[in-house]
CSV table of C-alpha atoms (C1' of nucleotides) in Angstrom, one decimal:
chain,number,residue,atom,x,y,z
A,25,MET,CA,-63.6,25.3,-2.2
A,26,SER,CA,-60.3,23.9,-3.8
A,27,LYS,CA,-58.9,25.8,-6.4
A,28,TYR,CA,-58.1,22.6,-8.3
A,29,GLN,CA,-60.8,20.5,-10.3
A,30,SER,CA,-58.9,17.3,-10.1
A,31,GLU,CA,-59.2,15.0,-7.2
A,32,PHE,CA,-55.4,14.5,-7.5
A,33,LEU,CA,-54.1,17.9,-7.0
A,34,LYS,CA,-57.1,18.7,-4.4
A,35,ILE,CA,-55.6,16.1,-2.3
A,36,MET,CA,-52.0,16.8,-2.9
A,37,ASP,CA,-52.7,20.5,-2.1
A,38,GLU,CA,-54.7,20.0,1.2
A,39,ARG,CA,-52.3,17.7,2.6
A,40,GLY,CA,-49.3,19.8,2.1
A,41,TYR,CA,-47.5,17.5,-0.5
A,42,ILE,CA,-46.8,20.4,-3.1
A,43,GLN,CA,-43.9,22.6,-3.4
A,44,GLN,CA,-43.5,23.6,-7.1
A,45,CYS,CA,-45.4,22.6,-10.4
A,46,THR,CA,-44.2,23.4,-13.8
A,47,ASP,CA,-47.8,23.9,-15.0
A,48,PHE,CA,-50.6,23.7,-12.5
A,49,GLU,CA,-53.4,24.2,-14.8
A,50,GLN,CA,-52.2,21.7,-17.4
A,51,LEU,CA,-51.8,19.2,-14.8
A,52,ASP,CA,-55.2,19.8,-13.3
A,53,GLU,CA,-56.9,19.6,-16.6
A,54,ARG,CA,-55.3,16.2,-17.5
A,55,ALA,CA,-55.8,15.0,-14.2
A,56,SER,CA,-59.6,15.9,-14.2
A,57,LYS,CA,-60.1,14.5,-17.7
A,58,GLY,CA,-58.6,11.1,-17.9
A,59,ILE,CA,-55.6,8.9,-16.5
A,60,VAL,CA,-52.4,10.5,-15.8
A,61,THR,CA,-49.3,8.4,-15.8
A,62,GLY,CA,-46.8,9.8,-13.4
A,63,TYR,CA,-43.4,8.7,-12.3
A,64,ILE,CA,-40.8,9.1,-9.6
A,65,GLY,CA,-37.1,7.9,-9.8
A,66,PHE,CA,-35.3,6.1,-6.9
A,67,ASP,CA,-31.8,5.3,-6.5
A,68,CYS,CA,-30.9,1.6,-5.7
A,69,THR,CA,-28.0,2.3,-3.4
A,70,ALA,CA,-29.3,0.1,-0.3
A,71,THR,CA,-31.4,-2.8,0.0
A,72,SER,CA,-34.1,-0.5,1.4
A,73,LEU,CA,-35.2,3.1,1.0
A,74,HIS,CA,-35.7,5.2,4.2
A,75,VAL,CA,-38.2,7.6,5.5
A,76,GLY,CA,-36.7,10.2,3.3
A,77,SER,CA,-38.2,8.5,0.4
A,78,LEU,CA,-41.4,8.0,2.0
A,79,ILE,CA,-43.0,11.2,0.8
A,80,GLN,CA,-42.3,10.4,-2.7
A,81,ILE,CA,-43.8,6.9,-2.4
A,82,MET,CA,-46.8,8.4,-0.9
A,83,MET,CA,-47.4,10.6,-3.8
A,84,LEU,CA,-47.2,7.7,-6.1
A,85,ARG,CA,-49.9,6.3,-3.8
A,86,LYS,CA,-52.1,9.2,-3.9
A,87,LEU,CA,-51.7,9.4,-7.6
A,88,GLN,CA,-53.1,5.8,-7.8
A,89,GLN,CA,-55.8,6.3,-5.3
A,90,THR,CA,-57.0,9.2,-7.3
A,91,GLY,CA,-57.5,7.1,-10.4
A,92,HIS,CA,-54.1,7.5,-12.2
A,93,LYS,CA,-51.3,5.3,-13.0
A,94,PRO,CA,-47.9,5.3,-11.2
A,95,LEU,CA,-44.6,4.3,-12.7
A,96,VAL,CA,-41.8,3.5,-10.1
A,97,LEU,CA,-38.4,4.2,-11.8
A,98,MET,CA,-35.6,2.3,-10.4
A,99,GLY,CA,-32.2,3.7,-11.2
A,100,GLY,CA,-30.6,0.6,-12.0
A,101,GLY,CA,-28.6,2.3,-14.8
A,102,THR,CA,-27.8,5.7,-13.3
A,103,THR,CA,-26.9,3.9,-10.0
A,104,ARG,CA,-24.2,1.8,-11.9
A,105,ILE,CA,-22.5,5.1,-12.8
A,106,GLY,CA,-22.6,6.2,-9.2
A,107,ASP,CA,-24.0,9.7,-8.2
A,108,PRO,CA,-20.8,11.8,-8.0
A,109,SER,CA,-22.5,14.5,-6.0
A,110,GLY,CA,-20.8,13.3,-2.7
A,111,LYS,CA,-18.2,15.7,-1.9
A,112,ASP,CA,-15.5,13.3,-0.5
A,113,GLU,CA,-13.6,11.3,-3.0
A,114,ALA,CA,-15.6,8.9,-5.4
A,115,ARG,CA,-17.6,6.6,-3.5
A,116,GLN,CA,-17.4,2.9,-4.0
A,117,MET,CA,-19.0,1.8,-7.4
A,118,LEU,CA,-21.6,-0.8,-6.7
A,119,THR,CA,-21.5,-3.8,-8.6
A,120,ASP,CA,-24.3,-5.0,-10.9
A,121,GLU,CA,-25.0,-7.9,-8.6
A,122,LYS,CA,-25.4,-5.7,-5.8
A,123,ILE,CA,-27.6,-3.3,-7.4
A,124,ASP,CA,-29.9,-6.0,-8.6
A,125,GLU,CA,-30.1,-7.3,-4.8
A,126,ASN,CA,-31.0,-3.7,-3.7
A,127,LEU,CA,-33.6,-3.5,-6.4
A,128,VAL,CA,-35.3,-6.4,-4.9
A,129,GLY,CA,-35.1,-5.3,-1.5
A,130,ILE,CA,-36.5,-1.9,-2.5
A,131,ARG,CA,-39.4,-3.3,-4.5
A,132,LYS,CA,-41.0,-4.7,-1.2
A,133,VAL,CA,-42.0,-1.2,0.1
A,134,PHE,CA,-43.8,-0.3,-3.2
A,135,GLU,CA,-45.6,-3.7,-3.0
A,136,LYS,CA,-47.1,-2.6,0.2
A,137,LEU,CA,-48.1,0.8,-0.8
A,138,LEU,CA,-49.1,0.4,-4.4
A,139,THR,CA,-51.2,-2.1,-6.4
A,140,PHE,CA,-49.1,-3.5,-9.2
A,141,GLY,CA,-50.5,-5.2,-12.4
A,142,ASP,CA,-51.6,-4.7,-15.9
A,143,GLY,CA,-54.7,-2.8,-15.3
A,144,PRO,CA,-55.0,0.7,-16.7
A,145,THR,CA,-54.3,2.4,-13.2
A,146,ASP,CA,-51.9,-0.5,-11.9
A,147,ALA,CA,-48.6,0.5,-11.0
A,148,VAL,CA,-45.7,-0.6,-13.0
A,149,MET,CA,-42.1,-0.8,-11.9
A,150,VAL,CA,-39.4,0.1,-14.8
A,151,ASN,CA,-35.6,0.2,-14.7
A,152,ASN,CA,-33.8,2.8,-16.4
A,153,ARG,CA,-31.0,0.2,-16.9
A,154,ASP,CA,-33.2,-1.3,-19.6
A,155,TRP,CA,-32.6,1.6,-22.0
A,156,LEU,CA,-29.5,3.3,-20.6
A,157,ASP,CA,-27.3,0.1,-21.2
A,158,GLU,CA,-28.4,0.4,-25.0
A,159,ILE,CA,-27.2,3.8,-25.5
A,160,ASN,CA,-24.5,4.5,-28.1
A,161,TYR,CA,-22.4,7.6,-26.9
A,162,ILE,CA,-21.9,9.2,-30.4
A,163,GLU,CA,-25.5,8.6,-31.3
A,164,PHE,CA,-26.8,9.9,-27.9
A,165,LEU,CA,-25.1,13.0,-28.2
A,166,ARG,CA,-26.2,13.9,-31.7
A,167,ASP,CA,-29.6,13.0,-30.8
A,168,TYR,CA,-30.1,14.3,-27.3
A,169,GLY,CA,-26.8,16.1,-26.3
A,170,ARG,CA,-27.6,18.9,-29.0
A,171,HIS,CA,-30.7,19.9,-27.2
A,172,PHE,CA,-28.7,20.6,-23.9
A,173,SER,CA,-27.2,24.3,-23.8
A,174,ILE,CA,-24.4,24.6,-21.3
A,175,ASN,CA,-25.5,28.1,-20.8
A,176,ARG,CA,-29.0,26.8,-19.6
A,177,MET,CA,-27.7,24.1,-17.5
A,178,LEU,CA,-25.2,26.4,-15.7
A,179,SER,CA,-28.4,28.3,-14.5
A,180,PHE,CA,-29.8,25.5,-12.6
A,181,ASP,CA,-29.6,25.8,-9.0
A,182,SER,CA,-27.8,22.5,-8.4
A,183,VAL,CA,-25.2,23.6,-10.8
A,184,LYS,CA,-24.9,26.9,-9.9
A,185,LEU,CA,-24.7,26.3,-6.0
A,186,ARG,CA,-21.6,23.8,-6.7
A,187,LEU,CA,-20.0,26.6,-8.8
A,188,ASP,CA,-20.6,29.4,-6.3
A,189,ARG,CA,-18.9,27.5,-3.6
A,190,GLU,CA,-16.1,26.7,-5.9
A,191,GLN,CA,-16.7,23.0,-5.6
A,192,THR,CA,-15.9,20.8,-8.5
A,193,LEU,CA,-18.7,19.6,-10.6
A,194,SER,CA,-17.7,16.8,-12.8
A,195,PHE,CA,-18.6,16.2,-16.3
A,196,LEU,CA,-19.9,12.7,-15.2
A,197,GLU,CA,-22.2,14.7,-12.9
A,198,PHE,CA,-23.4,16.8,-15.9
A,199,ASN,CA,-24.2,13.9,-18.0
A,200,TYR,CA,-26.0,12.5,-15.2
A,201,MET,CA,-28.5,15.3,-15.5
A,202,ILE,CA,-28.8,14.6,-19.2
A,203,LEU,CA,-29.5,10.8,-18.5
A,204,GLN,CA,-32.2,11.7,-16.1
A,205,ALA,CA,-33.8,13.9,-18.5
A,206,TYR,CA,-33.5,11.1,-21.0
A,207,ASP,CA,-35.5,8.9,-18.6
A,208,PHE,CA,-38.6,11.3,-18.8
A,209,LEU,CA,-38.4,11.3,-22.7
A,210,GLU,CA,-38.3,7.4,-22.8
A,211,LEU,CA,-41.0,6.9,-20.3
A,212,ASN,CA,-43.3,9.3,-22.2
A,213,ARG,CA,-42.5,7.5,-25.4
A,214,THR,CA,-43.2,4.0,-23.9
A,215,HIS,CA,-45.5,4.5,-21.4
A,216,ASN,CA,-47.3,7.8,-22.4
A,217,CYS,CA,-46.1,9.2,-19.0
A,218,THR,CA,-46.6,12.9,-18.9
A,219,LEU,CA,-45.8,13.8,-15.3
A,220,GLN,CA,-42.5,13.4,-13.2
A,221,MET,CA,-42.5,13.9,-9.5
A,222,GLY,CA,-39.8,14.3,-7.0
A,223,GLY,CA,-38.4,16.3,-4.0
A,224,SER,CA,-37.5,19.8,-4.7
A,225,ASP,CA,-33.9,19.0,-5.1
A,226,GLN,CA,-34.8,17.3,-8.3
A,227,TRP,CA,-36.4,20.2,-9.7
A,228,GLY,CA,-33.7,21.1,-12.1
A,229,ASN,CA,-33.5,17.5,-13.5
A,230,ILE,CA,-37.2,17.5,-13.8
A,231,VAL,CA,-37.2,20.7,-15.8
A,232,ASN,CA,-34.4,19.3,-18.0
A,233,GLY,CA,-36.6,16.3,-18.9
A,234,ILE,CA,-39.4,18.5,-19.7
A,235,GLU,CA,-37.5,20.5,-22.0
A,236,LEU,CA,-35.9,17.5,-23.7
A,237,SER,CA,-39.3,15.7,-24.3
A,238,ARG,CA,-40.7,19.1,-26.0
A,239,ARG,CA,-37.7,19.6,-28.2
A,240,VAL,CA,-37.3,16.3,-29.4
A,241,ASP,CA,-40.7,14.9,-29.5
A,242,GLY,CA,-42.9,18.2,-29.1
A,243,ALA,CA,-44.3,16.4,-26.1
A,244,ASN,CA,-45.9,18.5,-23.5
A,245,VAL,CA,-45.3,16.9,-20.1
A,246,THR,CA,-45.3,18.4,-16.4
A,247,GLY,CA,-43.2,18.4,-13.3
A,248,LEU,CA,-44.5,18.4,-9.7
A,249,THR,CA,-41.9,18.6,-6.7
A,250,THR,CA,-42.4,18.5,-2.8
A,251,ALA,CA,-40.7,20.3,-0.3
A,252,LEU,CA,-37.7,18.4,1.1
A,253,LEU,CA,-38.7,17.2,4.3
A,254,THR,CA,-37.0,18.5,7.7
A,255,THR,CA,-38.3,18.4,11.1
A,256,SER,CA,-39.5,21.8,12.5
A,257,SER,CA,-36.1,22.2,14.4
A,258,GLY,CA,-34.3,21.8,11.1
A,259,ALA,CA,-33.0,18.4,11.3
A,260,LYS,CA,-32.8,16.1,8.3
A,261,MET,CA,-35.6,13.8,8.4
A,262,GLY,CA,-34.6,10.1,8.5
A,263,LYS,CA,-31.8,9.8,11.0
A,264,THR,CA,-32.4,8.5,14.3
A,265,ALA,CA,-30.8,6.5,17.3
A,266,GLY,CA,-29.6,3.5,15.3
A,267,GLY,CA,-29.0,5.3,11.9
A,268,ALA,CA,-31.2,5.5,9.2
A,269,VAL,CA,-34.9,4.8,9.7
A,270,TRP,CA,-35.3,2.0,7.0
A,271,LEU,CA,-38.5,1.1,5.6
A,272,ASN,CA,-37.9,-2.7,5.4
A,273,GLU,CA,-38.6,-4.6,8.3
A,274,ASP,CA,-35.4,-6.5,8.1
A,275,LEU,CA,-33.4,-3.4,8.7
A,276,LEU,CA,-35.7,-1.8,11.2
A,277,SER,CA,-38.2,-3.6,13.2
A,278,SER,CA,-41.9,-2.2,13.1
A,279,TYR,CA,-41.4,-1.6,16.8
A,280,ASN,CA,-38.6,0.7,16.3
A,281,TYR,CA,-40.4,2.4,13.2
A,282,TRP,CA,-43.3,3.0,15.3
A,283,GLN,CA,-41.0,4.6,18.0
A,284,PHE,CA,-39.5,6.7,15.3
A,285,TRP,CA,-43.0,8.3,14.6
A,286,ARG,CA,-43.9,8.3,18.2
A,287,ASN,CA,-40.9,10.7,19.0
A,288,THR,CA,-42.2,13.2,16.6
A,289,GLU,CA,-41.7,16.8,17.7
A,290,ASP,CA,-44.8,18.5,18.8
A,291,ALA,CA,-44.6,21.1,15.9
A,292,ASP,CA,-44.5,18.5,13.2
A,293,VAL,CA,-47.5,16.3,14.3
A,294,GLY,CA,-50.2,17.9,12.0
A,295,ARG,CA,-47.9,18.0,9.0
A,296,PHE,CA,-46.8,14.6,9.4
A,297,LEU,CA,-50.5,13.2,10.1
A,298,ARG,CA,-51.3,14.6,6.8
A,299,LEU,CA,-48.3,13.5,4.8
A,300,PHE,CA,-47.9,10.0,6.1
A,301,THR,CA,-51.4,8.9,7.3
A,302,GLU,CA,-54.7,8.7,5.7
A,303,LEU,CA,-56.7,10.1,8.3
A,304,PRO,CA,-59.6,12.5,7.2
A,305,LEU,CA,-58.4,16.1,7.3
A,306,ASP,CA,-61.0,17.1,10.1
A,307,GLU,CA,-59.7,14.3,12.3
A,308,ILE,CA,-56.3,15.6,11.8
A,309,THR,CA,-57.4,19.4,12.5
A,310,ARG,CA,-58.8,17.9,15.9
A,311,LEU,CA,-55.6,16.1,16.7
A,312,GLU,CA,-53.1,18.7,16.0
A,313,ALA,CA,-55.0,21.0,18.3
A,314,LEU,CA,-54.4,19.0,21.1
A,315,GLU,CA,-52.1,20.5,23.7
A,316,GLY,CA,-49.1,19.4,26.0
A,317,ALA,CA,-49.2,16.0,27.1
A,318,GLU,CA,-52.5,15.5,25.3
A,319,LEU,CA,-50.5,15.8,21.9
A,320,ASN,CA,-48.9,12.4,23.0
A,321,ASP,CA,-52.1,10.7,21.8
A,322,ALA,CA,-52.1,12.3,18.6
A,323,LYS,CA,-48.5,11.0,18.3
A,324,LYS,CA,-49.4,7.5,19.0
A,325,ILE,CA,-52.2,7.7,16.4
A,326,LEU,CA,-49.5,9.0,14.0
A,327,ALA,CA,-47.1,6.3,14.7
A,328,THR,CA,-49.7,3.6,14.4
A,329,GLU,CA,-51.4,4.8,11.2
A,330,ALA,CA,-47.8,5.4,9.7
A,331,THR,CA,-46.5,1.8,10.6
A,332,THR,CA,-49.8,0.5,9.3
A,333,LEU,CA,-49.1,1.7,5.8
A,334,VAL,CA,-45.6,0.3,5.6
A,335,HIS,CA,-45.7,-2.8,7.8
A,336,GLY,CA,-49.3,-3.7,8.0
A,337,LYS,CA,-52.0,-3.1,10.5
A,338,GLU,CA,-51.2,-6.2,12.7
A,339,ALA,CA,-47.5,-5.2,13.0
A,340,ALA,CA,-48.5,-1.6,13.8
A,341,GLU,CA,-50.9,-2.5,16.5
A,342,LYS,CA,-48.6,-5.0,18.2
A,343,ALA,CA,-45.9,-2.2,18.1
A,344,ALA,CA,-48.2,0.3,19.6
A,345,GLU,CA,-49.3,-2.4,22.4
A,346,ALA,CA,-45.7,-3.3,23.3
A,347,ALA,CA,-44.9,0.2,23.5
A,348,ARG,CA,-48.0,0.8,25.9
A,349,VAL,CA,-47.0,-1.9,27.9
A,350,ALA,CA,-43.1,-1.0,28.2
A,351,PHE,CA,-43.8,2.7,28.7
A,352,GLU,CA,-47.1,3.2,30.4
A,353,GLN,CA,-46.9,0.1,32.6
A,354,GLY,CA,-43.2,-0.3,32.9
A,355,ALA,CA,-43.8,-3.9,32.3
A,356,ILE,CA,-42.3,-6.3,29.7
A,357,SER,CA,-44.0,-6.8,26.5
A,358,ALA,CA,-43.3,-10.1,24.5
A,359,ASP,CA,-43.6,-8.0,21.4
A,360,LEU,CA,-40.4,-5.8,22.1
A,361,PRO,CA,-37.7,-6.7,19.8
A,362,THR,CA,-36.2,-9.9,20.7
A,363,VAL,CA,-32.7,-11.3,20.3
A,364,GLU,CA,-31.9,-14.9,20.7
A,365,ILE,CA,-29.0,-16.1,22.8
A,366,GLU,CA,-27.7,-19.7,23.6
A,367,GLN,CA,-29.0,-21.4,26.5
A,368,SER,CA,-25.7,-22.8,27.3
A,369,ALA,CA,-24.0,-19.3,27.2
A,370,LEU,CA,-26.7,-18.1,29.8
A,371,ASP,CA,-25.9,-21.3,31.9
A,372,ALA,CA,-22.2,-20.5,32.1
A,373,GLY,CA,-23.0,-16.8,32.8
A,374,LEU,CA,-23.3,-14.2,30.2
A,375,GLY,CA,-21.1,-11.1,30.8
A,376,VAL,CA,-23.3,-8.1,30.9
A,377,LEU,CA,-20.9,-6.2,28.3
A,378,THR,CA,-21.3,-9.2,26.0
A,379,ALA,CA,-25.1,-9.3,26.6
A,380,PHE,CA,-25.6,-5.5,25.6
A,381,VAL,CA,-23.2,-6.0,22.5
A,382,GLN,CA,-25.1,-9.1,21.5
A,383,SER,CA,-28.4,-7.4,21.8
A,384,GLY,CA,-27.6,-4.7,19.4
A,385,LEU,CA,-27.9,-1.9,21.9
A,386,CYS,CA,-24.2,-1.2,22.1
A,387,ALA,CA,-21.6,-1.1,19.5
A,388,SER,CA,-18.7,-2.7,21.5
A,389,ASN,CA,-17.9,-3.7,25.0
A,390,GLY,CA,-16.1,-0.4,25.4
A,391,ASP,CA,-19.4,1.4,24.5
A,392,ALA,CA,-21.4,-1.0,26.8
A,393,ARG,CA,-18.8,0.1,29.6
A,394,ARG,CA,-19.5,3.9,29.2
A,395,GLN,CA,-23.3,3.3,28.8
A,396,ILE,CA,-23.1,1.6,32.3
A,397,LYS,CA,-20.7,4.2,33.8
A,398,GLY,CA,-23.2,6.9,32.6
A,399,GLY,CA,-26.1,4.9,34.3
A,400,GLY,CA,-27.9,4.2,31.1
A,401,ALA,CA,-27.8,0.6,30.9
A,402,LYS,CA,-30.4,-1.5,32.5
A,403,VAL,CA,-31.0,-5.1,33.1
A,404,ASN,CA,-34.7,-6.0,33.9
A,405,ASP,CA,-35.0,-2.2,34.6
A,406,LYS,CA,-32.3,-1.9,37.2
A,407,ALA,CA,-29.3,0.0,36.4
A,408,VAL,CA,-26.2,-2.1,36.0
A,409,GLN,CA,-23.7,-1.2,38.5
A,410,ASP,CA,-20.9,-3.6,38.0
A,411,GLU,CA,-19.4,-4.0,34.2
A,412,ARG,CA,-18.0,-7.1,35.4
A,413,GLY,CA,-21.3,-8.7,36.2
A,414,SER,CA,-22.8,-11.6,34.3
A,415,LEU,CA,-26.3,-12.7,33.7
A,416,GLY,CA,-27.5,-16.1,34.4
A,417,VAL,CA,-30.5,-18.2,34.6
A,418,SER,CA,-31.7,-16.4,37.9
A,419,ASP,CA,-32.0,-13.0,35.7
A,420,LEU,CA,-34.7,-14.6,33.5
A,421,THR,CA,-38.2,-13.0,34.2
A,422,GLU,CA,-41.3,-15.0,34.8
A,423,ASP,CA,-41.6,-14.9,31.0
A,424,GLY,CA,-38.3,-16.5,30.5
A,425,VAL,CA,-36.6,-13.5,29.1
A,426,ILE,CA,-34.1,-10.8,30.1
A,427,LYS,CA,-35.0,-7.3,29.4
A,428,LEU,CA,-32.1,-5.2,28.6
A,429,SER,CA,-32.6,-1.3,28.3
A,430,LEU,CA,-30.4,1.5,27.0
A,431,GLY,CA,-31.7,4.9,28.0
A,432,LYS,CA,-35.5,5.2,28.6
A,433,LYS,CA,-36.7,4.2,25.2
A,434,LYS,CA,-34.4,1.4,23.8
A,435,HIS,CA,-35.4,-1.9,25.0
A,436,VAL,CA,-34.4,-5.4,23.8
A,437,LEU,CA,-35.6,-8.9,25.2
A,438,LEU,CA,-32.9,-11.6,25.4
A,439,LYS,CA,-34.3,-15.1,25.0
A,440,PRO,CA,-32.4,-18.1,25.5
A,441,VAL,CA,-32.9,-21.1,23.1
B,8,G,C1',2.9,21.5,-19.3
B,9,G,C1',5.0,24.9,-15.3
B,10,G,C1',4.3,26.7,-10.0
B,11,G,C1',1.9,26.5,-5.2
B,12,G,C1',-1.3,24.4,-1.3
B,13,G,C1',-3.7,20.1,0.9
B,14,A,C1',-5.0,14.7,2.7
B,15,U,C1',-6.0,14.3,10.7
B,16,G,C1',-11.3,10.3,14.3
B,17,C,C1',-18.8,9.7,12.2
B,18,C,C1',-18.3,15.1,9.8
B,19,C,C1',-15.8,20.2,10.0
B,20,G,C1',-11.2,21.3,11.9
B,21,A,C1',-6.6,22.4,15.2
B,22,G,C1',-1.7,20.3,15.8
B,23,C,C1',3.7,20.9,12.7
B,24,G,C1',9.6,15.8,16.7
B,25,G,C1',8.4,13.6,23.0
B,26,U,C1',3.6,15.9,28.2
B,27,U,C1',-1.2,13.2,21.6
B,28,A,C1',-6.2,8.1,21.6
B,29,A,C1',-4.9,13.8,19.1
B,30,A,C1',-7.7,20.9,21.0
B,31,G,C1',-12.5,23.0,19.6
B,32,G,C1',-17.2,22.6,17.2
B,33,G,C1',-21.1,19.6,14.9
B,34,G,C1',-23.4,15.1,15.0
B,35,G,C1',-24.6,11.1,18.1
B,36,C,C1',-25.3,8.4,22.7
B,37,G,C1',-26.3,8.5,28.2
B,38,G,C1',-28.1,11.7,32.6
B,39,A,C1',-31.1,15.9,34.8
B,40,C,C1',-35.8,18.4,33.7
B,41,U,C1',-40.3,16.8,31.1
B,42,G,C1',-45.1,14.7,28.1
B,43,U,C1',-41.1,8.5,25.1
B,44,A,C1',-41.8,16.4,22.6
B,45,A,C1',-38.6,20.9,22.1
B,46,A,C1',-35.3,24.3,24.8
B,47,U,C1',-31.7,24.0,28.6
B,48,C,C1',-27.9,22.1,31.7
B,49,C,C1',-24.3,17.8,32.8
B,50,G,C1',-21.2,13.6,31.2
B,51,C,C1',-19.5,10.2,27.4
B,52,U,C1',-18.0,9.6,22.3
B,53,G,C1',-11.2,4.1,18.7
B,54,G,C1',-10.8,-1.4,20.1
B,55,C,C1',-9.5,-5.3,23.8
B,56,U,C1',-8.9,-10.3,28.1
B,57,U,C1',-8.6,-2.2,30.8
B,58,A,C1',-3.5,-0.1,37.1
B,59,G,C1',-2.1,-2.7,31.3
B,60,C,C1',-2.2,-3.7,25.7
B,61,C,C1',-3.2,-3.0,20.6
B,62,U,C1',-4.8,-0.3,16.4
B,63,A,C1',-5.0,4.9,14.3
B,64,C,C1',-3.5,11.1,11.7
B,65,G,C1',-3.9,9.3,2.3
B,66,U,C1',-0.2,4.9,0.9
B,67,U,C1',4.7,2.8,1.0
B,68,G,C1',9.4,3.2,2.5
B,69,G,C1',13.2,6.1,5.4
B,70,U,C1',15.7,9.5,9.3
B,71,U,C1',15.6,9.4,14.9
B,72,C,C1',16.0,7.0,21.5
B,73,A,C1',11.2,9.2,19.8
B,74,A,C1',7.2,10.8,14.1
B,75,A,C1',0.2,13.0,12.8
B,76,U,C1',4.5,15.9,13.2
B,77,C,C1',11.0,15.6,9.5
B,78,C,C1',12.6,13.3,4.5
B,79,A,C1',11.5,10.3,-0.2
B,80,A,C1',8.3,8.1,-3.7
B,81,C,C1',3.4,6.9,-4.8
B,82,U,C1',-2.2,8.1,-5.0
B,83,C,C1',-6.0,11.6,-4.8
B,84,C,C1',-7.8,16.7,-4.2
B,85,C,C1',-7.6,22.1,-4.8
B,86,C,C1',-5.7,26.9,-6.6
B,87,C,C1',-2.7,29.9,-9.8
B,88,C,C1',-0.3,30.5,-14.8
B,89,A,C1',0.0,28.3,-19.9
RNA sequence: GGGGGGAUGCCCGAGCGGUUAAAGGGGGCGGACUGUAAAUCCGCUGGCUUAGCCUACGUUGGUUCAAAUCCAACUCCCCCCA
């Protein structure tokens, strides 16, 4: 039997989402008695979020599934200031237009995983720019700044770490903390929001928000964090071959997204199945007990389930099938990522180097050259021998495409138009 | 305000007049082994029209046959004193 009464905490607990909570009992009681409104904040620094944020999105989804109301807080205002935590020199400030654009892109993922609307448990998206823009400096300091004690702020991990390492912590960053705290207060006032969730790195900020709400409004709100996600070998989650693992299809195809999950380390399979799929727990227990090569079946299920959540069932199954055909039969599947090329270019003879660059498999001709030398570049599954060679109509397969591969895992089809 | 130190490739970091596209490590990519895993071993890791050329060591100028290396100014960062 679970130690929790509420469906929400029960699920969060058994699926391994929880790292810390400011008050388990209180949250449990609230969640079992009525609707809890909870939020998580997201930065708008790119046009898409990547898998690193997926665990947070899943938490909002679980919140909604268990009968509560998720708020998605977009950091439209805080992103404008630019998070100064990067240690190298100030990163480029994002323009308002760029932020708005990013916001639109990021929104797409949430629409897939949450149900938005006006109902009592429908998700709502808010933007902290709406209230942060209005702030008057002096007024803000008088009303809220006085509740922050530097002494206490210095004791937060995020701050302490920087100071111990003798790295600068700018005043701006200090304010960043305060603005984030203010978000919670604002959401509590306007949306009756009583819960903030986030990654464990947000603990300090979350606690600040709770404290501020208590001091200013006497509100009693709660924070809940997840463990920061790393793979079993300690690598930060979310980076792979081509860079970040984006959640939006235009930045990373569903085929490649599926591949990302398919390549999960053995030791992570069970944990990821619990966090990133919605399979029943006993099924997961069975899957993670598989050993050796059989565990690969569990990885396929993980990949398909995880891809279904973000890209839909159809895309996931196509990706799974494309992978099956490509890897298990060594054949060509029409669902592999495809890049179109000019028919005329092919007629004239397309240089292999150019072909690999156009396909996106190689970054430059030089890169392509090196890959060929290393024996990792293949055309229609045959290693390229001569970097000066070119592709022509005769290289088209029966399906009318040319299959380019880099290594064993990355394939792209060239299709003349 | 005064004094000192620094800025090098994706990241960390050596080099301190020519033999430097720049040691070493990390990361990444490829190969071998496997199970599209991990670990291990090997190779590659600025661009191009590649026996050559071009661009690069914070920015801009200068000294020199020759500068990442010397000089000057500027920008930014760090440390110590006030």
